[in-house]
XYZ file of N, CA and C in Angstrom:
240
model
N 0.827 -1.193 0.000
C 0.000 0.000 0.000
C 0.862 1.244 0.000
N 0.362 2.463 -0.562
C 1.046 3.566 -0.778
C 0.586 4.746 0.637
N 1.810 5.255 0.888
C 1.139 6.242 1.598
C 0.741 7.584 1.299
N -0.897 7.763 1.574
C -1.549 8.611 1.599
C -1.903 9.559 2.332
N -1.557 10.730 1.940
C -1.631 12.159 2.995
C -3.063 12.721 3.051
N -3.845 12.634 3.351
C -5.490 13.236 3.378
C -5.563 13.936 4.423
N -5.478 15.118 3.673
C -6.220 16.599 4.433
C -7.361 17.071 4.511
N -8.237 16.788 5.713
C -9.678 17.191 5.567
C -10.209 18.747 6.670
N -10.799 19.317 6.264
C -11.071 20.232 7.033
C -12.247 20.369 7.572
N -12.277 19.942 9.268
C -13.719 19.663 9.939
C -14.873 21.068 9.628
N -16.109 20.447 9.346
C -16.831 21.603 8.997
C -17.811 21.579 10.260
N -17.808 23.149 10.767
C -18.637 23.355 12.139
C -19.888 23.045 12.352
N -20.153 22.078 12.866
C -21.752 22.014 13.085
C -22.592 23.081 12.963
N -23.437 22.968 12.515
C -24.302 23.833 12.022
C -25.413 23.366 13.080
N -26.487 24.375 13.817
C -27.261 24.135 14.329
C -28.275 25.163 14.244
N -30.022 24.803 14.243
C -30.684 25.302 13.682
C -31.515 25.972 14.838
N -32.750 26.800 14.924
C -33.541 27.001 16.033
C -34.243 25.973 16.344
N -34.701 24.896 15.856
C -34.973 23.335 16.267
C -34.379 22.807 17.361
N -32.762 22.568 16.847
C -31.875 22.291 17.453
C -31.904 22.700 19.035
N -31.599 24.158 18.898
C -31.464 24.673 19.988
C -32.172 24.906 20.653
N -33.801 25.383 20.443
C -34.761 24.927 21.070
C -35.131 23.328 22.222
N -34.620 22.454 21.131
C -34.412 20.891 22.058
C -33.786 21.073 23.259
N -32.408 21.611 22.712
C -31.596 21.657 23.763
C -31.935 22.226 25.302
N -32.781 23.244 25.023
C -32.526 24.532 26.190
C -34.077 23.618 26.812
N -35.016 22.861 26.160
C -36.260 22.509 27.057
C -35.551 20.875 27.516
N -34.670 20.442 27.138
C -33.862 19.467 28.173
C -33.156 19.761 29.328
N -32.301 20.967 28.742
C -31.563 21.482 30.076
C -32.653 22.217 31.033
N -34.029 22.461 30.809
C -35.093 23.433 31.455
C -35.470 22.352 32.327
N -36.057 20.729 31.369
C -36.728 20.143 32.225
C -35.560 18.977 32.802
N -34.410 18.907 32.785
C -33.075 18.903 33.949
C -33.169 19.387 35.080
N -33.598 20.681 34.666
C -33.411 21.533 36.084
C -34.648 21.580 36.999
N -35.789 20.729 36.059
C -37.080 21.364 36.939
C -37.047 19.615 37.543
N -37.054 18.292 37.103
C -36.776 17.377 37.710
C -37.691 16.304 36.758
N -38.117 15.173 37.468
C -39.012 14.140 36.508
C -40.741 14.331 36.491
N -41.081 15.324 37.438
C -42.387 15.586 37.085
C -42.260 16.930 36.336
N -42.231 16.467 35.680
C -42.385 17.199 33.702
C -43.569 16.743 32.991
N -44.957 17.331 32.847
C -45.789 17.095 31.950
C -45.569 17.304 30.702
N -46.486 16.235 29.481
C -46.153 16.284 28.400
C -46.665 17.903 28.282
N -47.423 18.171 28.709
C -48.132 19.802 28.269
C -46.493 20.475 28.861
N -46.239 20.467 29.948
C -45.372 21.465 30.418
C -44.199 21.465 28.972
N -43.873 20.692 28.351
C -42.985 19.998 27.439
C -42.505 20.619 26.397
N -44.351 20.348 26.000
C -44.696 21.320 24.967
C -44.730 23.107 24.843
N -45.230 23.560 26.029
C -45.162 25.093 26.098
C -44.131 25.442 26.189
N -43.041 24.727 27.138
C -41.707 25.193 27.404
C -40.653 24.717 25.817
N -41.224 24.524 25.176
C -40.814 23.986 23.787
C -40.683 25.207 23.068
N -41.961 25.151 22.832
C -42.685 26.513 22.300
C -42.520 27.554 22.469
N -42.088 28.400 23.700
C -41.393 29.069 24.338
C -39.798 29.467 24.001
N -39.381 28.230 24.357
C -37.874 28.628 23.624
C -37.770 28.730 21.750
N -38.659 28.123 21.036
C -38.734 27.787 19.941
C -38.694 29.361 19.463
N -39.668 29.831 19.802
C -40.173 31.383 19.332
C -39.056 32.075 19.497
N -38.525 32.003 21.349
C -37.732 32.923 21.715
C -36.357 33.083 20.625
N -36.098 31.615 20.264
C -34.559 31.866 19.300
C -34.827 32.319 17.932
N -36.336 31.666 17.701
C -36.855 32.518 16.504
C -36.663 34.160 16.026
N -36.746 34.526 17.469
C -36.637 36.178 17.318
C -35.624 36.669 17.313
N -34.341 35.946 18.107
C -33.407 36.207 18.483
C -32.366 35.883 17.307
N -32.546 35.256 15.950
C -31.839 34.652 15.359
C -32.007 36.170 14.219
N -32.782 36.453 14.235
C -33.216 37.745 13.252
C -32.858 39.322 13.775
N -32.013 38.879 15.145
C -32.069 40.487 15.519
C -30.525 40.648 15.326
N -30.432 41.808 15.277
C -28.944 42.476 15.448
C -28.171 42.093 16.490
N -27.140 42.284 16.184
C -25.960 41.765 17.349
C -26.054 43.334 18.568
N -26.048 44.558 18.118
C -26.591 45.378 18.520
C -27.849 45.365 19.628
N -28.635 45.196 18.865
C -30.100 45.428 19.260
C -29.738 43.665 20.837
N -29.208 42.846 20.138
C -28.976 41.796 21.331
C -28.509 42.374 22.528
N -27.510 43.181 22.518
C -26.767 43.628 23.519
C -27.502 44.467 24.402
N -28.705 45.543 23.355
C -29.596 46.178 24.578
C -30.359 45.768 25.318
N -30.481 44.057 25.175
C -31.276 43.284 26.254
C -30.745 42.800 27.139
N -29.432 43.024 27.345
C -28.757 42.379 28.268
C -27.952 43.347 29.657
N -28.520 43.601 30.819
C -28.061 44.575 31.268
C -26.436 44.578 31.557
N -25.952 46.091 32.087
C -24.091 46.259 31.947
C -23.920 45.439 32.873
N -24.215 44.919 33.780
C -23.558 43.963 34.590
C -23.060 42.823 34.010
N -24.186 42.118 33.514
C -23.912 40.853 32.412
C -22.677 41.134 31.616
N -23.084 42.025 30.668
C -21.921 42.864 29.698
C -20.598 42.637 30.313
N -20.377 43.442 31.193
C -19.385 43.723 31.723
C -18.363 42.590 32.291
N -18.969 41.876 32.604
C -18.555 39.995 33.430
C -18.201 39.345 31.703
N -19.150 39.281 30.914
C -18.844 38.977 29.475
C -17.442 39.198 28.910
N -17.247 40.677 28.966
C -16.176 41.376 28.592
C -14.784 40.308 29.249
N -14.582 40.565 30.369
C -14.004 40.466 31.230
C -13.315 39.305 31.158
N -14.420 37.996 30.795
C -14.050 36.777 30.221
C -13.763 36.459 29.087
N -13.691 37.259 28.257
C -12.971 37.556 26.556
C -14.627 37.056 25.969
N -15.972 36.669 26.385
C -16.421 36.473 25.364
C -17.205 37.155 24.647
């Protein structure tokens, strides 16, 4: 066999408001414990679903005026 040099370049996951929606009503109903109704499930679904919905369309700007200087400021601080 010959040796072969293969250079591939990992491509970043891509994740959608679906996605992240899932995510944040797992880590929600994590935190709230095992009595989790299917209704609770669903609203808290729904909830985040919308919320990234809106959030995916706004300015990086307009993001920042929702977040008060304290937050900001701790942000900064930690390079992110």
């Amino acid at each position: 066999m010959s040796d072969i040099n293969v250079q591939t370049t990992p491509t970043p996951i891509q994740r959608n408001a679906f996605d992240v929606a899932i995510e944040l009503t797992e880590l929600h109903r994590s935190k709230k414990g095992m009595n989790f109704k299917a209704e609770d499930i669903e609203e808290t679904f729904a909830k985040y679903y919308a919320l990234v919905r809106v959030l995916e369309s706004s300015s990086y700007d307009r993001l920042q005026e929702l977040v008060s200087e304290d937050i900001l400021s701790k942000l900064m601080a930690n390079n992110y």
